[in-house]
mmCIF file with all atom_site columns, C-alpha atoms in Angstrom:
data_model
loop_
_atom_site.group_PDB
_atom_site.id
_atom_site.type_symbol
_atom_site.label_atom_id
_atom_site.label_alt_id
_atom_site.label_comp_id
_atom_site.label_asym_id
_atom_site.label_entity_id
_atom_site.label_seq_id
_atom_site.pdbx_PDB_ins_code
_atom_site.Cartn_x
_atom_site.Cartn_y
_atom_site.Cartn_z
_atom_site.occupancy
_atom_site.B_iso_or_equiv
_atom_site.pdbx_formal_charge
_atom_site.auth_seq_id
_atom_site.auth_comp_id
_atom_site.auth_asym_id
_atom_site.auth_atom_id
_atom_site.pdbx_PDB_model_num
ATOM 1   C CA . UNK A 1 1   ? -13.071 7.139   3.460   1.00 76.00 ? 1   UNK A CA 1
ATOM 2   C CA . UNK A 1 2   ? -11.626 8.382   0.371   1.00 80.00 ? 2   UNK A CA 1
ATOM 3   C CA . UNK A 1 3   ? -12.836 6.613   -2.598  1.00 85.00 ? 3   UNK A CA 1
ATOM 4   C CA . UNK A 1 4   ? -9.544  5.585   -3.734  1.00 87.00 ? 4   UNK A CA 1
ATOM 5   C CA . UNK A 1 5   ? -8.596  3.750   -1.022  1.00 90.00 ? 5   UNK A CA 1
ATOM 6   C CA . UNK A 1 6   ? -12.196 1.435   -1.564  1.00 94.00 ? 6   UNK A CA 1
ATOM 7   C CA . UNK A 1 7   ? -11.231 1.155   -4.864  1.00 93.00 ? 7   UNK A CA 1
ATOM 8   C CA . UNK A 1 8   ? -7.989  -0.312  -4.648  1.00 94.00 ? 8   UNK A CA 1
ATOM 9   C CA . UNK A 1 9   ? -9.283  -2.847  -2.042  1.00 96.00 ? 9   UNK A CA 1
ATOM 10  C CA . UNK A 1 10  ? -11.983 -3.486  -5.369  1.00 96.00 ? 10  UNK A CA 1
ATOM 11  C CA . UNK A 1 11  ? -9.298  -3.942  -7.617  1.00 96.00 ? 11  UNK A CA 1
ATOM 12  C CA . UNK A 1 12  ? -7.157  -6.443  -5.041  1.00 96.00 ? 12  UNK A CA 1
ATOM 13  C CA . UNK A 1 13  ? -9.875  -8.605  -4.975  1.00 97.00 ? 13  UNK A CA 1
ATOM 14  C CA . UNK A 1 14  ? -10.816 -8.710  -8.593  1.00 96.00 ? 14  UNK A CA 1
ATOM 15  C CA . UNK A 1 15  ? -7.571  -9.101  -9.847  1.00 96.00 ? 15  UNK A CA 1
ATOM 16  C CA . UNK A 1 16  ? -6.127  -11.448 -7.364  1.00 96.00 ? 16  UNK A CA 1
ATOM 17  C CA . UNK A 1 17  ? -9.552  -13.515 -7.283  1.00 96.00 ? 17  UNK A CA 1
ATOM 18  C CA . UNK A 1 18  ? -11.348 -13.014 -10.248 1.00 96.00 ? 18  UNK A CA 1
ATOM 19  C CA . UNK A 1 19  ? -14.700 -11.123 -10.963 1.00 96.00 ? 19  UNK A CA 1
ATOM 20  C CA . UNK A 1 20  ? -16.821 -13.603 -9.416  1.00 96.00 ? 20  UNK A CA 1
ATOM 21  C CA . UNK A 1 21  ? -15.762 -12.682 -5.846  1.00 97.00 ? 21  UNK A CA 1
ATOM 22  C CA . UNK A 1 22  ? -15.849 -9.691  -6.417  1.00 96.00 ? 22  UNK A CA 1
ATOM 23  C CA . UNK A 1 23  ? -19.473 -9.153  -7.673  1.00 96.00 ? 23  UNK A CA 1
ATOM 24  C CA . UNK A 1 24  ? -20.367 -11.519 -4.543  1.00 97.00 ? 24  UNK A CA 1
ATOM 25  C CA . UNK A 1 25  ? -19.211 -9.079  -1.950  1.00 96.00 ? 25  UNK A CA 1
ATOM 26  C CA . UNK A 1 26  ? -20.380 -6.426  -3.700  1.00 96.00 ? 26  UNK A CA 1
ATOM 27  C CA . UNK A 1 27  ? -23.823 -7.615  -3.508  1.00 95.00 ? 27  UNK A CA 1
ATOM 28  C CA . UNK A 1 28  ? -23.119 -8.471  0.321   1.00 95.00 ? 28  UNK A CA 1
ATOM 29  C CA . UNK A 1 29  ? -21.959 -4.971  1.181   1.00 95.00 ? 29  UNK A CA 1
ATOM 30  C CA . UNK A 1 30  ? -24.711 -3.107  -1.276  1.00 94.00 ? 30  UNK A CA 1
ATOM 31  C CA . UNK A 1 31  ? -23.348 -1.917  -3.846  1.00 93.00 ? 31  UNK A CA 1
ATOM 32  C CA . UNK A 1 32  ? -23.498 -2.185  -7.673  1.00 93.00 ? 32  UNK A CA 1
ATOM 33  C CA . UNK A 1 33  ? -20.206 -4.685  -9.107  1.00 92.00 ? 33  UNK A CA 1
ATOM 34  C CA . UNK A 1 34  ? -19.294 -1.864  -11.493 1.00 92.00 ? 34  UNK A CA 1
ATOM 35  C CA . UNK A 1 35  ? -17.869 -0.734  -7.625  1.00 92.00 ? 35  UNK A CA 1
ATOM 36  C CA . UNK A 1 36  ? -16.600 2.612   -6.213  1.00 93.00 ? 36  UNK A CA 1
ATOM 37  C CA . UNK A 1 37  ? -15.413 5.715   -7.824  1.00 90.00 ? 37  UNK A CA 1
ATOM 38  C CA . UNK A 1 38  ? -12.127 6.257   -7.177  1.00 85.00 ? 38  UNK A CA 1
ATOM 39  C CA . UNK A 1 39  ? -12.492 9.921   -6.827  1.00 84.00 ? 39  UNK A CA 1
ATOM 40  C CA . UNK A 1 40  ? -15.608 10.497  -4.545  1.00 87.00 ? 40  UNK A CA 1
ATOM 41  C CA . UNK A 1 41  ? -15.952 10.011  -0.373  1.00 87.00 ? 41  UNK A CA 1
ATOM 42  C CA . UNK A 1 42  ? -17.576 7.297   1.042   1.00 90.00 ? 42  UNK A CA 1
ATOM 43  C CA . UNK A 1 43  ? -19.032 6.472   5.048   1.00 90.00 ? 43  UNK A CA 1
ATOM 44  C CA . UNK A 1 44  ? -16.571 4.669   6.887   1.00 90.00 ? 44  UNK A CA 1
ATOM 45  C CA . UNK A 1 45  ? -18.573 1.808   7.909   1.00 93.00 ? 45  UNK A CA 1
ATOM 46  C CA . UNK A 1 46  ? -18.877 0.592   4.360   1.00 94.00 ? 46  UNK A CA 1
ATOM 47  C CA . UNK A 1 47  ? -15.282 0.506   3.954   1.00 93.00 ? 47  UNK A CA 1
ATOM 48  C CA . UNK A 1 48  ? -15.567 -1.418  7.187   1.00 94.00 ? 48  UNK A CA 1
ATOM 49  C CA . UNK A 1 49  ? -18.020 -3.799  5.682   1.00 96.00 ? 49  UNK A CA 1
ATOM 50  C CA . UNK A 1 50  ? -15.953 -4.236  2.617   1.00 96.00 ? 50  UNK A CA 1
ATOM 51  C CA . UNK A 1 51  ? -12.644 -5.718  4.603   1.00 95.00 ? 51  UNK A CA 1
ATOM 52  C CA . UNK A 1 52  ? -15.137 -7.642  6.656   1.00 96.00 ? 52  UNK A CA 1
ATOM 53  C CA . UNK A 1 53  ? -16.807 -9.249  3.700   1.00 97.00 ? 53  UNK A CA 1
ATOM 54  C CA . UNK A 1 54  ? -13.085 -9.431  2.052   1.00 97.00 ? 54  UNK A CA 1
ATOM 55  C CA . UNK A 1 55  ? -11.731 -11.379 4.702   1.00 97.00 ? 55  UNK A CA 1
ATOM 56  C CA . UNK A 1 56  ? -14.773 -13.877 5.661   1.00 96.00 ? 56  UNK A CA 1
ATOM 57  C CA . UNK A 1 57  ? -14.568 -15.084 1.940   1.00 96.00 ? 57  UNK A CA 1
ATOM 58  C CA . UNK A 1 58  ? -10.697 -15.446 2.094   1.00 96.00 ? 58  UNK A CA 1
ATOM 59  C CA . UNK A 1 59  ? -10.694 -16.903 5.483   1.00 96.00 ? 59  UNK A CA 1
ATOM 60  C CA . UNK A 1 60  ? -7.615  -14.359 6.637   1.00 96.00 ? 60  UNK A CA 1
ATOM 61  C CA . UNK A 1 61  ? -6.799  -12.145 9.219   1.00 95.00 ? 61  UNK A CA 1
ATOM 62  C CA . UNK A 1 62  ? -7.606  -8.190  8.056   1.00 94.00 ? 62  UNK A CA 1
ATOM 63  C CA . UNK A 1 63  ? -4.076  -7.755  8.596   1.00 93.00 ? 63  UNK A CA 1
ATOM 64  C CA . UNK A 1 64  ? -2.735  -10.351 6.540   1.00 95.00 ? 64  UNK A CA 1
ATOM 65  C CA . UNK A 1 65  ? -5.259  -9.161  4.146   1.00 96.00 ? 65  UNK A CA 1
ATOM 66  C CA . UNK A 1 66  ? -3.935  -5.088  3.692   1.00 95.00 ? 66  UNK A CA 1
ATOM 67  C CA . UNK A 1 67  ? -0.922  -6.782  3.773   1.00 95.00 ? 67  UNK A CA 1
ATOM 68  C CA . UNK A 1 68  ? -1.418  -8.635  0.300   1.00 96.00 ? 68  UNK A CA 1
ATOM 69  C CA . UNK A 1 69  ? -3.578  -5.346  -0.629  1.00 96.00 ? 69  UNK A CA 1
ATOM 70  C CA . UNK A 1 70  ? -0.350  -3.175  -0.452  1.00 95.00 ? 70  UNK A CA 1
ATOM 71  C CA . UNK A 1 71  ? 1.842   -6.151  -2.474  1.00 95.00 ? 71  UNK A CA 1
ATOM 72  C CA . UNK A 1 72  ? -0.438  -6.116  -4.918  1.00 95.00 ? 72  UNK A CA 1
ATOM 73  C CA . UNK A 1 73  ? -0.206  -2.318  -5.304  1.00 93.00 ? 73  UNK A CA 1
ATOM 74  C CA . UNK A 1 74  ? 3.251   -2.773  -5.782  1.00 93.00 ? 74  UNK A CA 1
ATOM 75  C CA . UNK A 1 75  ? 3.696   -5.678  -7.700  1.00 92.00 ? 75  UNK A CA 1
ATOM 76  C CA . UNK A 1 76  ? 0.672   -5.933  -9.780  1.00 92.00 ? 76  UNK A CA 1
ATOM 77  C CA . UNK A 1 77  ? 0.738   -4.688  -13.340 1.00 91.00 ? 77  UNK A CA 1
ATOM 78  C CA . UNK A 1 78  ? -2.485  -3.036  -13.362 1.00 90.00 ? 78  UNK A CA 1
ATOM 79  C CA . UNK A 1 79  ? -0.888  -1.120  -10.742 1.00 88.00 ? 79  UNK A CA 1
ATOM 80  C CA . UNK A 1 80  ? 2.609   -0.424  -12.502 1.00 87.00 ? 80  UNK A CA 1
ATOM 81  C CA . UNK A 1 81  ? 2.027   3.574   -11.688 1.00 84.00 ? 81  UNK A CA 1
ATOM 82  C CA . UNK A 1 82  ? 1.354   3.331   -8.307  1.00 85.00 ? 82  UNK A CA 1
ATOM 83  C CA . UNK A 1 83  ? 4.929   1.330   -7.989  1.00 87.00 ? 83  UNK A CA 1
ATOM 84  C CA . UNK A 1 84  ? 6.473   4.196   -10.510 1.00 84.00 ? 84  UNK A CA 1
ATOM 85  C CA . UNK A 1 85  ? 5.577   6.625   -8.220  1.00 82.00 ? 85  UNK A CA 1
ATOM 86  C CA . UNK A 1 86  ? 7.495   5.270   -5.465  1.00 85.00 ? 86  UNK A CA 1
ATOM 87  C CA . UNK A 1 87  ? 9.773   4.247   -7.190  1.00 84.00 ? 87  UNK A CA 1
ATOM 88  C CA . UNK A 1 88  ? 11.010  8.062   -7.986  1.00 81.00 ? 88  UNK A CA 1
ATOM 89  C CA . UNK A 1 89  ? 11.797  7.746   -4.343  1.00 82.00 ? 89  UNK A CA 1
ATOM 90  C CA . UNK A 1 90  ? 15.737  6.717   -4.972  1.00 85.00 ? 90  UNK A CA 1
ATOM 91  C CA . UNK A 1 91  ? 17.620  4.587   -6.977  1.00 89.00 ? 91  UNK A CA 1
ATOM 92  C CA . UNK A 1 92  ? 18.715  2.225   -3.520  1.00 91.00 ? 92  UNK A CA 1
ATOM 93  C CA . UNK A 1 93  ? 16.326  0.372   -1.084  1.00 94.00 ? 93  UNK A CA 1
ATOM 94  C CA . UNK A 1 94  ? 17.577  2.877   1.557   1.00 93.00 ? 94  UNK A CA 1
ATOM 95  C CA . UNK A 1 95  ? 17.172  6.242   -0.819  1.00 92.00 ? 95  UNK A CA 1
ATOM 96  C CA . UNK A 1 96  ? 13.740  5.006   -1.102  1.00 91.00 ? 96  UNK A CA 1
ATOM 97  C CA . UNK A 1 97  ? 13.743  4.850   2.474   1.00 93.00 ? 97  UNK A CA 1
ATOM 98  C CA . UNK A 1 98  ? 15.079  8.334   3.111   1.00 91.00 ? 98  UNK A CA 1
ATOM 99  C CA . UNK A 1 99  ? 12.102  9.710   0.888   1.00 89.00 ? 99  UNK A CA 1
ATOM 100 C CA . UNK A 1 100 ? 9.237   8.330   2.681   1.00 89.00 ? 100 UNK A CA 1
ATOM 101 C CA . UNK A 1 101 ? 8.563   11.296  4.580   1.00 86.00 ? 101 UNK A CA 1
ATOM 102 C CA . UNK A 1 102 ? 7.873   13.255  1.480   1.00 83.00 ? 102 UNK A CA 1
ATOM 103 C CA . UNK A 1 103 ? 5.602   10.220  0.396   1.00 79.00 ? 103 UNK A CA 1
ATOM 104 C CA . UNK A 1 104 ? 2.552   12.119  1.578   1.00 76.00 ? 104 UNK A CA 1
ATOM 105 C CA . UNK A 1 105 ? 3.513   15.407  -0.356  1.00 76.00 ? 105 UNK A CA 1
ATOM 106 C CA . UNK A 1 106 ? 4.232   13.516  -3.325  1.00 72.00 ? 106 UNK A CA 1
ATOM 107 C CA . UNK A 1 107 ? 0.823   11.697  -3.041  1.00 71.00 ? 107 UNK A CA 1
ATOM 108 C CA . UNK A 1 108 ? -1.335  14.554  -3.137  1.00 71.00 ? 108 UNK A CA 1
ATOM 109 C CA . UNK A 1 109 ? 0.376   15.520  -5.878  1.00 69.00 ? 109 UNK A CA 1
ATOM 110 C CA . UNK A 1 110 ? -1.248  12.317  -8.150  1.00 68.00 ? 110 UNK A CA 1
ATOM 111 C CA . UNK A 1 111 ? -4.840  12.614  -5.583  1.00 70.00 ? 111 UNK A CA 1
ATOM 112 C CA . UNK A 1 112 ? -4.578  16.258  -3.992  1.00 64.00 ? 112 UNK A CA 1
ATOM 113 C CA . UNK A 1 113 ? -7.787  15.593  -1.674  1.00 68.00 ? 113 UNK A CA 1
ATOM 114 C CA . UNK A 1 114 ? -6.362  11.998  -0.507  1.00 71.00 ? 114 UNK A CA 1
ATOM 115 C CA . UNK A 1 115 ? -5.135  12.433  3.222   1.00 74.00 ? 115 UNK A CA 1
ATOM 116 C CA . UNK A 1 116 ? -2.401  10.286  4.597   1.00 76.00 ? 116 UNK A CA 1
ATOM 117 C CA . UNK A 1 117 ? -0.678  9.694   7.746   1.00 80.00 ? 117 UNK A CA 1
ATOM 118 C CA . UNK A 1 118 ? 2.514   11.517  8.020   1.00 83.00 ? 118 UNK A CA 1
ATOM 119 C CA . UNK A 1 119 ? 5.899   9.520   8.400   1.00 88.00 ? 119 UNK A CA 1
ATOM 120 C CA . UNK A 1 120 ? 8.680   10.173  9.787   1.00 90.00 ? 120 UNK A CA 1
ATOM 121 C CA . UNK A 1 121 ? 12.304  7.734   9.527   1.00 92.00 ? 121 UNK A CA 1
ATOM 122 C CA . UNK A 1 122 ? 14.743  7.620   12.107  1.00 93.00 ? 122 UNK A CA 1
ATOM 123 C CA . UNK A 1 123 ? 17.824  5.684   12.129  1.00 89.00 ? 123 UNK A CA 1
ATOM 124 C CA . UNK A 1 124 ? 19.738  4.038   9.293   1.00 81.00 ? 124 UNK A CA 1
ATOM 125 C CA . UNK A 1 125 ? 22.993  2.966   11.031  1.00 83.00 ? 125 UNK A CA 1
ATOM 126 C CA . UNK A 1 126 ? 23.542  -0.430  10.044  1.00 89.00 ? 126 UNK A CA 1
ATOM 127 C CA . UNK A 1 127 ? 20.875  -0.630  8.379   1.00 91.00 ? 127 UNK A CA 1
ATOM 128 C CA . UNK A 1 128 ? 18.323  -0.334  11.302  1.00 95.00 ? 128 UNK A CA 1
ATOM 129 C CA . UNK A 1 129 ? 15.244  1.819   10.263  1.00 96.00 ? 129 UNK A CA 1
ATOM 130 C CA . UNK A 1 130 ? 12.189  2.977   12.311  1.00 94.00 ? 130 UNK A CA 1
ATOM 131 C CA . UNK A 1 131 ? 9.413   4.343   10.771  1.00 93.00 ? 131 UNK A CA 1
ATOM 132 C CA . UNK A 1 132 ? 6.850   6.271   12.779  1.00 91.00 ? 132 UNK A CA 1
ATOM 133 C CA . UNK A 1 133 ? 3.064   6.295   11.339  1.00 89.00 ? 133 UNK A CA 1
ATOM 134 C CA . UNK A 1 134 ? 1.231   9.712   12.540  1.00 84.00 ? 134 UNK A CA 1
ATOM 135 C CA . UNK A 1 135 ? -2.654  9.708   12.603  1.00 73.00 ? 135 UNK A CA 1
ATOM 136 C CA . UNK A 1 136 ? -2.912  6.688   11.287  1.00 62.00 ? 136 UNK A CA 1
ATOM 137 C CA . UNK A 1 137 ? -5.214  3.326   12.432  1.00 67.00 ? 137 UNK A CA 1
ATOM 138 C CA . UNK A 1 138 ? -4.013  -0.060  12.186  1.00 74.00 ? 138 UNK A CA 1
ATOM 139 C CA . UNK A 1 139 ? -4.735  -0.970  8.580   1.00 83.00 ? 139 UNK A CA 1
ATOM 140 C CA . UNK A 1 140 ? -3.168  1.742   7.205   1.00 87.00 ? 140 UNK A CA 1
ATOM 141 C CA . UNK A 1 141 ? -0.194  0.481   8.547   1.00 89.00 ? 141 UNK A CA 1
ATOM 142 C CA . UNK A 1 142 ? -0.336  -3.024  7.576   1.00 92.00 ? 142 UNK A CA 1
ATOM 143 C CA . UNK A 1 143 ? -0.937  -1.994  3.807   1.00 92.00 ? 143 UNK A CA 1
ATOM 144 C CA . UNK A 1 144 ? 2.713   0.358   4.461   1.00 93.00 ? 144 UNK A CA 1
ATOM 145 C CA . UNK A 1 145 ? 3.858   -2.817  5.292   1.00 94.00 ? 145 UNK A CA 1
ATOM 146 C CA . UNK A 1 146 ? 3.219   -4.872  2.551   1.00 95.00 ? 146 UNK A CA 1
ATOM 147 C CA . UNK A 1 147 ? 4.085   -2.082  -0.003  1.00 95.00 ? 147 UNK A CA 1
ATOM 148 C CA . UNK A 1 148 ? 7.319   -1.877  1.894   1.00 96.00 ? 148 UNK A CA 1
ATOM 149 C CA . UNK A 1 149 ? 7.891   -6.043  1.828   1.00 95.00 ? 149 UNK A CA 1
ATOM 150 C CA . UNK A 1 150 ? 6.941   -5.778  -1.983  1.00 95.00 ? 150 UNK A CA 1
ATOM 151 C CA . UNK A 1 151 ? 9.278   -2.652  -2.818  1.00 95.00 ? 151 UNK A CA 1
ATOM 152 C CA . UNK A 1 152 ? 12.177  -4.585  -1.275  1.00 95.00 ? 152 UNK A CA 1
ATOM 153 C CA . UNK A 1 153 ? 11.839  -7.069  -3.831  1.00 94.00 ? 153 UNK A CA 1
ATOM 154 C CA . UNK A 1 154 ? 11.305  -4.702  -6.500  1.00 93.00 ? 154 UNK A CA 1
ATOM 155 C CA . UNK A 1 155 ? 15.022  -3.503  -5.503  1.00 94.00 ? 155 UNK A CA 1
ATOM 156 C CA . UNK A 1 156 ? 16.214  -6.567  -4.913  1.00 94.00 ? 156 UNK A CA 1
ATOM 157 C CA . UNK A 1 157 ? 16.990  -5.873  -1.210  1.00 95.00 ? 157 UNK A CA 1
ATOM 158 C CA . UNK A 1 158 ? 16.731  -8.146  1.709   1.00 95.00 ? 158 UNK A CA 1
ATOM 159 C CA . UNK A 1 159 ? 14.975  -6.856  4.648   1.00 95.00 ? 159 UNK A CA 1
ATOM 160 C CA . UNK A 1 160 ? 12.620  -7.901  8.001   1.00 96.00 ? 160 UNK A CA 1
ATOM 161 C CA . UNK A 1 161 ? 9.737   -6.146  8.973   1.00 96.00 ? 161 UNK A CA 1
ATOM 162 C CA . UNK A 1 162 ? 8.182   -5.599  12.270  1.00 94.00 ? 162 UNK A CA 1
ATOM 163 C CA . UNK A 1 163 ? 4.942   -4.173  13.196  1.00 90.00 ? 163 UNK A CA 1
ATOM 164 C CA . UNK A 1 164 ? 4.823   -2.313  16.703  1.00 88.00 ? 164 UNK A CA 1
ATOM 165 C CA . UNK A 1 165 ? 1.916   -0.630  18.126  1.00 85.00 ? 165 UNK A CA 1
ATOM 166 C CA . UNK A 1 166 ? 4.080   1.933   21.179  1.00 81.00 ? 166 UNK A CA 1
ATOM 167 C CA . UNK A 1 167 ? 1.969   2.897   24.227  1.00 76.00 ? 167 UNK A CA 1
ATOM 168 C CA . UNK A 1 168 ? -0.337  5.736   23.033  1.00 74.00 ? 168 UNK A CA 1
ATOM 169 C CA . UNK A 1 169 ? -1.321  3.728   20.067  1.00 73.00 ? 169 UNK A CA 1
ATOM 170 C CA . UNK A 1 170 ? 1.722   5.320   18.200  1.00 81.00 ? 170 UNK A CA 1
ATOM 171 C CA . UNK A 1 171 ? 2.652   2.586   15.423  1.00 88.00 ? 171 UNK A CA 1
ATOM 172 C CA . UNK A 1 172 ? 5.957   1.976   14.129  1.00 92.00 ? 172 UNK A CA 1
ATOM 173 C CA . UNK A 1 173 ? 7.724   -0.498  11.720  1.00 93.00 ? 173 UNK A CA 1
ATOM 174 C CA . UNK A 1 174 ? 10.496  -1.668  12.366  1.00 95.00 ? 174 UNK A CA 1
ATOM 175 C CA . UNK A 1 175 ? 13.077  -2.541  9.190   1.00 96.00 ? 175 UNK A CA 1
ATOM 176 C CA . UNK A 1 176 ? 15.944  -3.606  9.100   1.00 96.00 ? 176 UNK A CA 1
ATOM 177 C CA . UNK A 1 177 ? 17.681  -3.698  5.506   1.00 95.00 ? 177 UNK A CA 1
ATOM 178 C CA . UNK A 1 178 ? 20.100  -7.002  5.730   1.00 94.00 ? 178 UNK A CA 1
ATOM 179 C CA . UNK A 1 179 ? 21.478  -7.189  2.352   1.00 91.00 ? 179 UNK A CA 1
ATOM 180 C CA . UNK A 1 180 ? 20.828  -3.886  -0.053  1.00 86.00 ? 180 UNK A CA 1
ATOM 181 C CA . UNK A 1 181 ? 21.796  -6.373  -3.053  1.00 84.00 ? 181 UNK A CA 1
ATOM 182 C CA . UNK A 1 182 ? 20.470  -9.636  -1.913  1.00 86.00 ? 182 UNK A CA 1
ATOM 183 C CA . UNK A 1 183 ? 18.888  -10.145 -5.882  1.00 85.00 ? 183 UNK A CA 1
ATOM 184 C CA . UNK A 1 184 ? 19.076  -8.152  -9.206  1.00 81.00 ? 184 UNK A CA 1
ATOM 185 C CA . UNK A 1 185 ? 15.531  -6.707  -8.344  1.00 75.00 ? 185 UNK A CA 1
ATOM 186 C CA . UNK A 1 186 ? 13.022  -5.602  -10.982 1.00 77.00 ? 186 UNK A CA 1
ATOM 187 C CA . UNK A 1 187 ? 14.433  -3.580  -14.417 1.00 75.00 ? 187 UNK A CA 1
ATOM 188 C CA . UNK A 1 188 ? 13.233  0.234   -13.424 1.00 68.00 ? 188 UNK A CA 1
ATOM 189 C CA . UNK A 1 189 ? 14.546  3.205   -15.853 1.00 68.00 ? 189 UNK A CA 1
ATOM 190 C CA . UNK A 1 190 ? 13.630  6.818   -14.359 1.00 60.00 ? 190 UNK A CA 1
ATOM 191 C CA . UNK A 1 191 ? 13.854  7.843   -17.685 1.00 60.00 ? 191 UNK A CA 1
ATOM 192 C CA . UNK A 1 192 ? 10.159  6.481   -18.587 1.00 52.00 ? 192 UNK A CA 1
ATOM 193 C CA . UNK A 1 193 ? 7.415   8.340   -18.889 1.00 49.00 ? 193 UNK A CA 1
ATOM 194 C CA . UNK A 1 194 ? 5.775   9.016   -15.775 1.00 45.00 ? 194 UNK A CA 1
ATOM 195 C CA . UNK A 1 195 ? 1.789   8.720   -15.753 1.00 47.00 ? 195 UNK A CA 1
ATOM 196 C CA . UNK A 1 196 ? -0.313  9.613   -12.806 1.00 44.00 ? 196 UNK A CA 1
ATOM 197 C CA . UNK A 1 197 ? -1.991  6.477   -10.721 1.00 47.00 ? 197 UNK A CA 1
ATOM 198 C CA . UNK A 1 198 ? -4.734  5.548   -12.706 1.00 46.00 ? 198 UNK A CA 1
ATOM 199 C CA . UNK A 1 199 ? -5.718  1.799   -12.518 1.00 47.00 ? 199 UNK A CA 1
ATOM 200 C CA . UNK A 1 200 ? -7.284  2.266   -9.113  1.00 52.00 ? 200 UNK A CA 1
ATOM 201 C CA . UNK A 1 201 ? -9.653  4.414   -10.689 1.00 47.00 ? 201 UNK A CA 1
ATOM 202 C CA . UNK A 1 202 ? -11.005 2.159   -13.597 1.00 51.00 ? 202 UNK A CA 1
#
């Protein structure tokens, strides 16, 4: 598993439940509380150890947990590039929408060795989306989803998301964009300067 995506489950914990926590698990799972480098590879099972330690201590589901992992990458000011990045994505809910199967181009771009599913968006009429996750498991998914539920709010758009797992173990959410100015949204300016995700990495 690409050190990255350890990190940022690091960096959820930690700044969502303090340093405490954090050095717990670490010491459960093995590892030093200074925690993963954001740039190196690491054996899947620890990753595997890490959401299992994550979740025992917050007494959630491991989907409910990626879920608040990709909020907080969103809506977390330590993480303010990650949401600048996609962000770039369009001025509307929807343009961000209609970008999202560049997203994996455009992340290599900031990580070139990270690897991520490709996606692919159908639809859009009345504001009925499907978007199909390729070579992806389960908790990749769930963490779209919560980036997605967070981003919505960033724009100020109304939407409902739905998780679908097709025969074949082909995933898919499901959005559908009910109101495209349902609040003012968060203050965004293209016009800033752009820096390259970083915080994950600290």
């Amino acid at each position: 598993m690409h050190g990255l995506v350890n990190r940022s489950i690091q960096c959820f914990v930690r700044d969502t439940y303090g340093d405490a926590l954090w050095s717990d698990i670490a010491e459960k799972i093995g590892i030093s509380a200074a925690g993963f480098e954001a740039m190196l590879v690491y054996d899947d099972t620890l990753t595997h150890d890490l959401l299992d330690n994550v979740t025992q201590r917050l007494d959630k589901p491991v989907d409910m947990v990626l879920e608040d992992v990709g909020t907080y990458l969103i809506s977390h000011p330590n993480t303010e590039a990650i949401r600048r990045l996609l962000r770039f994505g369009g001025v509307t809910f929807a343009e961000f929408l209609s970008s999202l199967d560049d997203l994996p181009d455009r992340a290599r771009l900031a990580v070139p060795d990270l690897e991520m599913p490709g996606l692919e968006l159908f639809g859009g009429e009345d504001g009925q989306f499907e978007l199909r996750v390729h070579g992806a498991d389960r908790g990749f998914a769930y963490v779209l989803m919560g980036i997605l539920r967070a981003l919505a709010d960033d724009y100020g758009a109304l939407v409902f998301l739905e998780h679908v797992e097709l025969d074949g173990g082909e995933i898919v959410i499901r959005i559908s964009l009910l109101d495209a100015e349902f609040s003012e949204g968060r203050s965004f300016s293209l016009a800033r300067p752009f820096s390259r995700v970083q915080e994950v990495r600290r």
